[in-house]
Coordinates of C-alpha atoms in Angstrom, one line a residue:
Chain A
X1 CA 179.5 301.9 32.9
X2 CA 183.2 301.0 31.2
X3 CA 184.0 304.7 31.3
X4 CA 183.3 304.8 35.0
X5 CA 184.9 301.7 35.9
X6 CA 187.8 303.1 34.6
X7 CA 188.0 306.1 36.5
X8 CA 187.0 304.9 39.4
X9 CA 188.0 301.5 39.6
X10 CA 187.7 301.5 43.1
X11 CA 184.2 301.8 43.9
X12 CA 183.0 299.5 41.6
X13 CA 185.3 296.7 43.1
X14 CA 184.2 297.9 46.5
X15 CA 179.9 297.6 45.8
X16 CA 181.3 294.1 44.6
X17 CA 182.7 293.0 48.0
X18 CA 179.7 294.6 49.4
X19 CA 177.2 293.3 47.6
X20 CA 178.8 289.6 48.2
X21 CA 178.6 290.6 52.5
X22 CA 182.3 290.8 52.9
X23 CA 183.8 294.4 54.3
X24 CA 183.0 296.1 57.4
X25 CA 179.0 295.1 58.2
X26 CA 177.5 298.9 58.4
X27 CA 179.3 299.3 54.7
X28 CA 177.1 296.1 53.6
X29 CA 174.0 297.4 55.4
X30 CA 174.4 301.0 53.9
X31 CA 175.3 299.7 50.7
X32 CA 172.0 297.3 51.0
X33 CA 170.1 299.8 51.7
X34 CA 171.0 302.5 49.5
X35 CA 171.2 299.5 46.6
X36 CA 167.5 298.9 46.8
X37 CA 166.5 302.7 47.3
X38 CA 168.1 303.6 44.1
X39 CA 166.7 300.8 42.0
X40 CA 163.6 301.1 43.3
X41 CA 163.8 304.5 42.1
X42 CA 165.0 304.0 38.8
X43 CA 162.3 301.2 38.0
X44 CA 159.3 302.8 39.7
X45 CA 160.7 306.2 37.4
X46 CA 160.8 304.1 34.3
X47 CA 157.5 302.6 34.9
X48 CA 156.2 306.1 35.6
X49 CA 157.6 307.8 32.7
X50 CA 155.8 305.3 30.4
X51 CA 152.6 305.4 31.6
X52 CA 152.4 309.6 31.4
X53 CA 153.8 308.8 28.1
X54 CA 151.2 306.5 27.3
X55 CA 148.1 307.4 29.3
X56 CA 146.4 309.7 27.1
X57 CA 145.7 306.6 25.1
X58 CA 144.4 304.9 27.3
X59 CA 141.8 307.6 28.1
X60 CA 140.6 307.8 25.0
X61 CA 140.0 304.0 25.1
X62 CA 137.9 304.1 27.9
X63 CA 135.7 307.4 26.8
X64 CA 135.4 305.4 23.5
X65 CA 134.3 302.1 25.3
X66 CA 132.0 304.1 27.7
X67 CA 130.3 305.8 24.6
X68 CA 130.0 302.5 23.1
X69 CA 128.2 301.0 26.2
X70 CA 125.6 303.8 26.0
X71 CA 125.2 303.2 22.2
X72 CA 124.6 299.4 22.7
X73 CA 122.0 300.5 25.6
X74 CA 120.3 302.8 23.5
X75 CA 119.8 299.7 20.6
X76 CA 122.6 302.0 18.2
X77 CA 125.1 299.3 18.1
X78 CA 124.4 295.5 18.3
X79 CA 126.1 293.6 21.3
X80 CA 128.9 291.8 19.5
X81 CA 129.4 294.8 16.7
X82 CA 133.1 296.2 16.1
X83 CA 133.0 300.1 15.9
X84 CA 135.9 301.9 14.9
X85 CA 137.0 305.0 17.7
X86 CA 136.1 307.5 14.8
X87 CA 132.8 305.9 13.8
X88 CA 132.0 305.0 17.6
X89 CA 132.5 308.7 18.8
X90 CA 130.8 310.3 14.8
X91 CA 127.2 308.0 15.5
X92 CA 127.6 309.4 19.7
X93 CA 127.9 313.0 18.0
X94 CA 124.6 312.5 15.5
X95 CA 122.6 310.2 17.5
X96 CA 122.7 310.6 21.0
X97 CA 121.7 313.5 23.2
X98 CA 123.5 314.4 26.5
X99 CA 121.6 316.1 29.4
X100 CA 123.2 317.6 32.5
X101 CA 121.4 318.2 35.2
X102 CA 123.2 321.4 37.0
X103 CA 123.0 321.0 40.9
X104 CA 122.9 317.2 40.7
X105 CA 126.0 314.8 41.3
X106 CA 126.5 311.3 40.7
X107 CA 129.9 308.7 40.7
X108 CA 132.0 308.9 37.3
X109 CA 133.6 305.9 36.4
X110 CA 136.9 306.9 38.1
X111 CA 135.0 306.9 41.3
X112 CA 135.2 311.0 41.7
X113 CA 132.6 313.1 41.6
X114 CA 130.7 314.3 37.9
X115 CA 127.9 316.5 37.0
X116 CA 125.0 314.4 37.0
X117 CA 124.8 313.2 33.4
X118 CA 122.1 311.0 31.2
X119 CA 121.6 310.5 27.9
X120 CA 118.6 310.0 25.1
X121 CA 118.4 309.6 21.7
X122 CA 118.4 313.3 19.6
X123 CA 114.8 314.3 18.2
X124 CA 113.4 311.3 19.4
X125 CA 110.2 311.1 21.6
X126 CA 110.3 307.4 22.0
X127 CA 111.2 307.9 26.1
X128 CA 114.2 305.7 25.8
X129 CA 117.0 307.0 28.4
X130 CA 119.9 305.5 30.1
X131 CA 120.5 307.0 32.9
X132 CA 123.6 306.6 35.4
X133 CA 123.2 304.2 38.8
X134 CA 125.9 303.9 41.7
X135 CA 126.5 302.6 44.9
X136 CA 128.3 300.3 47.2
X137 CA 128.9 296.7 46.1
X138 CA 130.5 294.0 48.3
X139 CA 134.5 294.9 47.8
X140 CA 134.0 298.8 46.2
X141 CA 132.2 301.3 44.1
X142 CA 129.8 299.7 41.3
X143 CA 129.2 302.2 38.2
X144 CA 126.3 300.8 36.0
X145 CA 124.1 302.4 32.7
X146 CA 120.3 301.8 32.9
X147 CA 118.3 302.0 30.2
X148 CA 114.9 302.8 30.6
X149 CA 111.8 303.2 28.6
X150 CA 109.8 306.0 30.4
X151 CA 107.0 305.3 28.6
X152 CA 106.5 302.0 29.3
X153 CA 107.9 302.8 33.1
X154 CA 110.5 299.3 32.2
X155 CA 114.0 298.6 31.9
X156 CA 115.3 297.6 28.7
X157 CA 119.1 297.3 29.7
X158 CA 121.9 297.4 32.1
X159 CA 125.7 297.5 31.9
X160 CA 127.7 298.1 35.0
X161 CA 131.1 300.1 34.1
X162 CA 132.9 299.6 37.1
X163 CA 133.4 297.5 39.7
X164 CA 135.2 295.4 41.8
X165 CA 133.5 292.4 42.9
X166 CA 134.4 288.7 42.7
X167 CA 135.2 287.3 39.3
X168 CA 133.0 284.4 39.1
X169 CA 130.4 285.2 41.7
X170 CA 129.6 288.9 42.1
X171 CA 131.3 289.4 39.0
X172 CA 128.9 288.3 37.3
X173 CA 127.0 291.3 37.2
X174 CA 128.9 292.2 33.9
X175 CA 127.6 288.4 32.2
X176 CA 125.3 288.9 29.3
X177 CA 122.8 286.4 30.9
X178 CA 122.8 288.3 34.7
X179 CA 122.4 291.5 32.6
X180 CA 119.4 290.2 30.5
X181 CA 117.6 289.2 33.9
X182 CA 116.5 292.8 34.4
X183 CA 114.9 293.5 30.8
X184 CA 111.3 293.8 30.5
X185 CA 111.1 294.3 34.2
X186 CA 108.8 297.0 35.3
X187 CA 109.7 299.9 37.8
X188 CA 106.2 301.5 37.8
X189 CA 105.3 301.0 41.4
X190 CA 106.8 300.8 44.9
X191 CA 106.4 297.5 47.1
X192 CA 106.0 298.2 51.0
X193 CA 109.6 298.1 51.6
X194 CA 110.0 300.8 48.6
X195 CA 111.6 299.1 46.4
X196 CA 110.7 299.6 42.6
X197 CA 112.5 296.7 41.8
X198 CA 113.4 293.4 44.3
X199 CA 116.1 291.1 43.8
X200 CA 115.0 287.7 45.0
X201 CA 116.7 284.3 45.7
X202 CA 117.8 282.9 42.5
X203 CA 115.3 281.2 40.5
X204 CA 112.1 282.1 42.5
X205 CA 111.8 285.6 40.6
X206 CA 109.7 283.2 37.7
X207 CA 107.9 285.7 35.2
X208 CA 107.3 288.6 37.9
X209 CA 107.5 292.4 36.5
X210 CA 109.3 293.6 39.1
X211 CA 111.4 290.4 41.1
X212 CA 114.6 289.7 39.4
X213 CA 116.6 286.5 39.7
X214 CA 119.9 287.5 42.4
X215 CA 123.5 285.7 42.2
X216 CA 123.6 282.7 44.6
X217 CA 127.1 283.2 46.7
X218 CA 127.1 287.2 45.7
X219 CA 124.2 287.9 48.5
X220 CA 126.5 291.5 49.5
X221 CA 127.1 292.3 45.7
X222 CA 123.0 291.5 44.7
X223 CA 121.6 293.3 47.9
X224 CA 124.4 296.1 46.9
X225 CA 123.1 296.2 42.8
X226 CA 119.6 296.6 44.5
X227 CA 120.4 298.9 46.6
X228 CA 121.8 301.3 43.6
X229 CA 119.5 300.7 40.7
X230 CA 116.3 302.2 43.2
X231 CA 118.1 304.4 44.2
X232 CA 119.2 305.4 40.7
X233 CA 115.7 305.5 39.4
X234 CA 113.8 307.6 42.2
X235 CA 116.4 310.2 41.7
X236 CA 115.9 310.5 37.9
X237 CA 112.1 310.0 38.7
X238 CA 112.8 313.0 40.9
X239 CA 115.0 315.0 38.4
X240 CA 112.7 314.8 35.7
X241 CA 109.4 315.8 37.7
X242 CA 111.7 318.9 38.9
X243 CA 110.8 320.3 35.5
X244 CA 113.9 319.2 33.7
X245 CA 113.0 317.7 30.6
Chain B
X1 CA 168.9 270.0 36.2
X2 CA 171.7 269.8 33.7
X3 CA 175.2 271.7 34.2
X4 CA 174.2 275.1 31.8
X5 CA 175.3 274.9 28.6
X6 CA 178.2 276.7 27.0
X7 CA 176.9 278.3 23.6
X8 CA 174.4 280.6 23.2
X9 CA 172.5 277.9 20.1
X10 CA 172.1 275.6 23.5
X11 CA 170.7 278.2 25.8
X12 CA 168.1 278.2 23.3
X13 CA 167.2 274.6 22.6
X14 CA 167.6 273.7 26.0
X15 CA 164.7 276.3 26.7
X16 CA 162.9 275.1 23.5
X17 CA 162.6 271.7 24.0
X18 CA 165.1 269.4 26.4
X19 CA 164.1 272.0 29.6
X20 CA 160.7 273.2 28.4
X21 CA 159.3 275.2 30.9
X22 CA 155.5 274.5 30.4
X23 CA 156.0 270.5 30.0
X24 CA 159.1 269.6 30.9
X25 CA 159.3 271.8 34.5
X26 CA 155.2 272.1 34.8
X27 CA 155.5 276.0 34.7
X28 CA 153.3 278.8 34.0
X29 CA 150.0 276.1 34.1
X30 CA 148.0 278.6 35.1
X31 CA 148.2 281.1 32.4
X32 CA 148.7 278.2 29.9
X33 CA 145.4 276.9 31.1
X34 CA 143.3 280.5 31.5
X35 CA 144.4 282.1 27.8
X36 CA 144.8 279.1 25.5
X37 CA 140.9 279.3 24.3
X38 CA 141.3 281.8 21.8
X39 CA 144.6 282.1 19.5
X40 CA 144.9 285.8 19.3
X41 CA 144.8 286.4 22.9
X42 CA 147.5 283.2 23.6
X43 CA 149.9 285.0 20.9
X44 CA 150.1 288.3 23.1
X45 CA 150.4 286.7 26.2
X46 CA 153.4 284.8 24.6
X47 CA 154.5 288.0 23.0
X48 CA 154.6 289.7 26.7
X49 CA 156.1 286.6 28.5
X50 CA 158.9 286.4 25.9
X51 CA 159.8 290.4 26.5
X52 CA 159.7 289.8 30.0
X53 CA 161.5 287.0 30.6
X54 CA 164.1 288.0 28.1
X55 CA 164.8 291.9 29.5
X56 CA 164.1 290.9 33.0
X57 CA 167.0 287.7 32.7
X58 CA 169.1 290.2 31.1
X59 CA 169.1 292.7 33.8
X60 CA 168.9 290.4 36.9
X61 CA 172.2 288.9 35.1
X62 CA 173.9 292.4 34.4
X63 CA 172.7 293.7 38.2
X64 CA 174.4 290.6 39.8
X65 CA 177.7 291.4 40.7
X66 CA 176.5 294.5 42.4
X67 CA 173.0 293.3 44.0
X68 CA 173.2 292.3 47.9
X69 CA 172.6 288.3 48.1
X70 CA 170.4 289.3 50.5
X71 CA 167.8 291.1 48.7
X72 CA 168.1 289.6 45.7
X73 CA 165.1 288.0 45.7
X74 CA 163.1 291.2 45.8
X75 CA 165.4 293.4 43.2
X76 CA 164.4 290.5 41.0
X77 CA 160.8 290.8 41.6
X78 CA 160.8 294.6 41.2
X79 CA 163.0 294.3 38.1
X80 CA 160.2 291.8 36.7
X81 CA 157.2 293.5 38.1
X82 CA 159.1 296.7 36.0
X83 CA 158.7 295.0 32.7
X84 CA 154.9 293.5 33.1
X85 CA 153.5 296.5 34.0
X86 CA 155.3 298.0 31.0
X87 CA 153.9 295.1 29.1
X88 CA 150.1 296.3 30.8
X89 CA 150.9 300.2 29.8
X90 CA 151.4 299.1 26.2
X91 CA 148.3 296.9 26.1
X92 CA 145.7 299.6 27.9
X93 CA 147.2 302.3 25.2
X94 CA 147.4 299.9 22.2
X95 CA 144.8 297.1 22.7
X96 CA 142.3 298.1 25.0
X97 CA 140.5 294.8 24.1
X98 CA 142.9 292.1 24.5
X99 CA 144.3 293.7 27.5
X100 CA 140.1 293.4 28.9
X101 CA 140.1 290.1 27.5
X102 CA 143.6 289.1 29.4
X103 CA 142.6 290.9 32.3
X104 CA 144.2 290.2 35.7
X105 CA 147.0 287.1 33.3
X106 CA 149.1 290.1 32.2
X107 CA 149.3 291.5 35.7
X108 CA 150.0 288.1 36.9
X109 CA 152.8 287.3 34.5
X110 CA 154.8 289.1 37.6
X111 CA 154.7 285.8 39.8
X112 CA 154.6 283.2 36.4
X113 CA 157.2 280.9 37.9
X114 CA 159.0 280.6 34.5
X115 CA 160.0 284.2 35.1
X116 CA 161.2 283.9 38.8
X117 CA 162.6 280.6 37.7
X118 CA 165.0 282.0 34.5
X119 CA 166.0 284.7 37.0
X120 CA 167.0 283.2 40.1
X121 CA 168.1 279.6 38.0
X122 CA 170.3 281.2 35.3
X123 CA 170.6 284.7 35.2
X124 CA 171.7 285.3 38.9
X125 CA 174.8 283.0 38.0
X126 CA 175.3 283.7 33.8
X127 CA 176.1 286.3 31.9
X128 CA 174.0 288.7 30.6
X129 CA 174.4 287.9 26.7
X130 CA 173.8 284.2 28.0
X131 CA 170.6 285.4 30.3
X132 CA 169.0 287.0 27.4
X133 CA 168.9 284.0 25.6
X134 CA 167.9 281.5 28.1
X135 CA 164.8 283.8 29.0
X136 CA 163.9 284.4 25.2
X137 CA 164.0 280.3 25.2
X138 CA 162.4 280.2 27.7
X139 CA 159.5 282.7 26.7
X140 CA 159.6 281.1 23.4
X141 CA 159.4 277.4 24.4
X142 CA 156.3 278.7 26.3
X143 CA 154.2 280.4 24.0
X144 CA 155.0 277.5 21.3
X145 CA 153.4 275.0 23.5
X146 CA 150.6 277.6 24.1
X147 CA 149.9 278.0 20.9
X148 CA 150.1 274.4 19.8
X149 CA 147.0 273.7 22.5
X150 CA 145.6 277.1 21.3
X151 CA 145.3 276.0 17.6
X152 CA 143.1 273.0 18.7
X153 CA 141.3 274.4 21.5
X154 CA 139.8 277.4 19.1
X155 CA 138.7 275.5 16.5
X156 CA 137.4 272.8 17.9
X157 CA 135.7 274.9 20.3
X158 CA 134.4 278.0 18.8
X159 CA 134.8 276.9 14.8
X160 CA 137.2 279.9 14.5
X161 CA 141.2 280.1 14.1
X162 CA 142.6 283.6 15.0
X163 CA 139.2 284.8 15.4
X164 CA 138.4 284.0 11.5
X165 CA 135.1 282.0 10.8
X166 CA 136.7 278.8 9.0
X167 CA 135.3 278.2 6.2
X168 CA 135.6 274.6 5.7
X169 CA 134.0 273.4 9.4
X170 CA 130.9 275.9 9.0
X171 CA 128.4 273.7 9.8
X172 CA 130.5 272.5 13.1
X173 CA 129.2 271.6 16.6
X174 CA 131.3 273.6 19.1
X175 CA 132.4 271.6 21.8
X176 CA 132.1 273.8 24.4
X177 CA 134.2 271.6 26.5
X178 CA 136.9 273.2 24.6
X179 CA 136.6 276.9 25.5
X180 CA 136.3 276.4 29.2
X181 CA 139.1 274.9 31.4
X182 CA 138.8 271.2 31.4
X183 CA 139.2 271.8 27.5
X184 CA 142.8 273.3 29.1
X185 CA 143.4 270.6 31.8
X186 CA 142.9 267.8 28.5
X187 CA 144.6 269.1 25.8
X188 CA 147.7 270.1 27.9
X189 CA 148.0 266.6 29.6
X190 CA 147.8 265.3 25.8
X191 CA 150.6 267.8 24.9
X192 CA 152.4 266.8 27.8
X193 CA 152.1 262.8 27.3
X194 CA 153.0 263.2 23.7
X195 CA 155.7 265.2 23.8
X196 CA 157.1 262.9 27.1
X197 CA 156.7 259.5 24.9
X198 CA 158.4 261.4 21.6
X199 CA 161.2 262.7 24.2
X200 CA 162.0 259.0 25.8
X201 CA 161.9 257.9 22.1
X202 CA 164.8 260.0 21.1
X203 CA 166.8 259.0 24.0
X204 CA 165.8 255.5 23.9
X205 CA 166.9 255.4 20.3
X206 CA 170.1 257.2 20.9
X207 CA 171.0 254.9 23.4
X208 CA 170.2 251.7 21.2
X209 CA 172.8 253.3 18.4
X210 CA 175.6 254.0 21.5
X211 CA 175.4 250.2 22.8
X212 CA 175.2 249.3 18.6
X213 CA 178.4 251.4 17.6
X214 CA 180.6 250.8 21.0
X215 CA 179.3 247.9 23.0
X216 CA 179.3 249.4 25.9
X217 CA 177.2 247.3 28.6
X218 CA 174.2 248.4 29.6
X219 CA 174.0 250.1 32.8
X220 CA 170.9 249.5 34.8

């Protein structure tokens, strides 16, 4: 900056006058404009160049946290447990099996398009899944987990990955206590509207096996998480009568 | 608001104490309200406040000759919006869990009024060296008050300190009060009373040793 200024003393003097509105008025408007293209520029590149720096860390994050959501739903890792990346992704490796289904698509976490994807436990018969649900919620895409004990035909967890509704109302949703509303609930059997599983007006849902307890103020986020989780479960009901197993 | 000072050392105590941001100018309440329930959590907010208050002063300060008084309102934002989502970038990469745990307060650092306030106040008017300083007082006067309230909100309400089990209070009864925001709304009106009555006390014993030493009359 010092070299410049003193080769060019000139131009530094005159984005001075400028910048203080003095000069010819087009200058100052030029100048104006050109000022805030150029730092715009150099901040938004700075910004940029840090995250590309950065980012690869901050995938492996969220593949670690997403692994640990499937090892809590799968009873592998207690709620409140702290799991190292190396230990979280070694128990995923031993423990867990992945299925694909080819031909079958569901919403990744980033909101694009994946090869539809669930997930037991390896050499296991116990039936325990968790299987992938999404849909609309109130203000966007809501990702969830499901865990499901075929055997049984009941849910024994859910954990919703993504989403963007109201913190505080439809938020909720990701609360420990909203999330323990749908355990032990049964999805055996269809109703007459077709749902497997209803969400009902809090605190009516009582000790039903298939009514679960809604948000009060989150009507479009509750009819939304309904919406999803049958939805979710008739297609893995479907996928794994198609002879997938 | 005093004429600034002219050496750095008063910047910085001015910041600290006389012109404290969080309970001397009521700034930054929200955040100081939101994070102050768990220790760990309050020290990275202050950690992220005090780099952005302190790089975003000094750049406001060294862009002021050249930026247009016009839009200097928005280069300032930008420049500070810059340096909190830096602040974000580093916390995703490095500490996925206190950045989930912080969630939207890092991202909202951008319109913290202490920020805004060290930038358009001082820096737009001071020089750079000077700006620094002032917003490092100014990050650091915050984070000491939200500690302070941190330290007793944490253990009082969750029988930890820094996320530590202590020992001594084992069989404690949480007050729950604590970890949710009234807990804030109380403990920072204490703060704020306390440090208010020691603050008059000073003064009030400063004048009593003027009128003492040179009789001057008391002016009403």
């Amino acid at each position: 900056m010092s070299e410049q200024n003193q080769d060019n003393p000139g131009i530094l003097a005159k984005m001075r006058t400028y910048a203080s509105g003095h000069g010819n008025p087009n200058m100052v408007r030029l100048y104006t404009i050109i000022y805030v293209l150029v730092i715009t520029a150099f901040f938004g590149g700075a910004v940029s160049l840090l995250n590309s720096a950065l980012i690869k860390y901050k995938l492996e994050n969220e593949k670690v946290s997403q692994q640990q959501v499937i090892l809590k739903l799968l009873g592998l890792m207690k709620e409140d447990q702290d799991l190292s990346a190396k230990d979280t992704a070694s128990i995923f490796e031993d423990k867990v099996e992945t299925y694909t289904v080819e031909g079958r698509r569901m919403k990744g976490t980033d909101g694009k398009s994946a090869e539809y994807t669930y997930y037991g436990l390896k050499g296991s018969e116990s039936g325990l899944y968790v299987i992938p649900i999404w849909g609309d919620g109130f203000w966007g895409l809501i990702v969830g987990r499901l865990a499901i004990d075929t055997s049984k035909e009941e849910i024994t967890g859910i954990d919703f990955v993504r989403h963007e509704e109201t913190p505080g109302l439809g938020g909720r949703i990701s609360d420990e206590e909203v999330r323990q509303r749908f355990v032990g609930k049964s999805y055996a059997t269809k109703d007459a509207e077709g749902l497997r599983i209803d969400l009902v007006a809090e605190g009516t849902a009582g000790d039903s096996k298939t009514k679960v307890d809604a948000i009060t103020g989150a009507t479009g986020t509750s009819s939304g998480v309904e919406k999803l989780l049958n939805a979710g479960i008739d297609l893995f009901i479907e996928i794994r009568k198609g002879g997938e197993k | 608001m005093s004429p600034p000072p002219a050496s750095g050392m008063s910047v910085l105590k001015r910041m600290l104490w006389e012109e404290n941001p969080v309970f001397v100018q009521i700034l930054g309440i929200c955040s100081a309200l939101a994070v102050t329930n768990l220790v760990k959590n309050t020290m990275v907010m202050g950690v992220g406040l005090i780099f952005t208050t302190a790089l975003s002063s000094f750049t406001v300060s060294a862009l002021r000759s050249y930026t247009p008084r016009r839009v200097r309102m928005m280069v300032q934002i930008l420049v500070i919006a810059a340096y909190v989502i830096m602040v974000k970038i580093f916390l995703d990469a490095f500490m996925p869990d206190i950045s989930k745990q912080l969630g939207a307060y890092v991202g909202l650092i951008i319109t913290n009024c202490i920020v805004m306030g060290r930038a358009e106040g001082f820096a737009a008017s001071n020089t750079p060296g000077k700006s620094f300083i002032d917003g490092l007082g100014a990050g650091i006067g915050y984070t000491m008050v939200l500690l302070i309230i941190a330290c007793v909100r944490e253990p009082l309400g969750l029988g930890t300190f820094f996320g530590f089990r202590i020992e001594a209070i084992e069989e404690w009864t949480r007050w729950n009060v604590m970890v949710i925001a009234p807990g804030g709304f109380f403990m920072l009106a204490i703060f704020i009373w306390v440090a208010r009555y020691v603050n008059e006390e000073i003064d009030r014993r400063a004048r009593a040793g003027n009128n003492c030493d040179h009789h001057e009359p008391k002016k009403k």
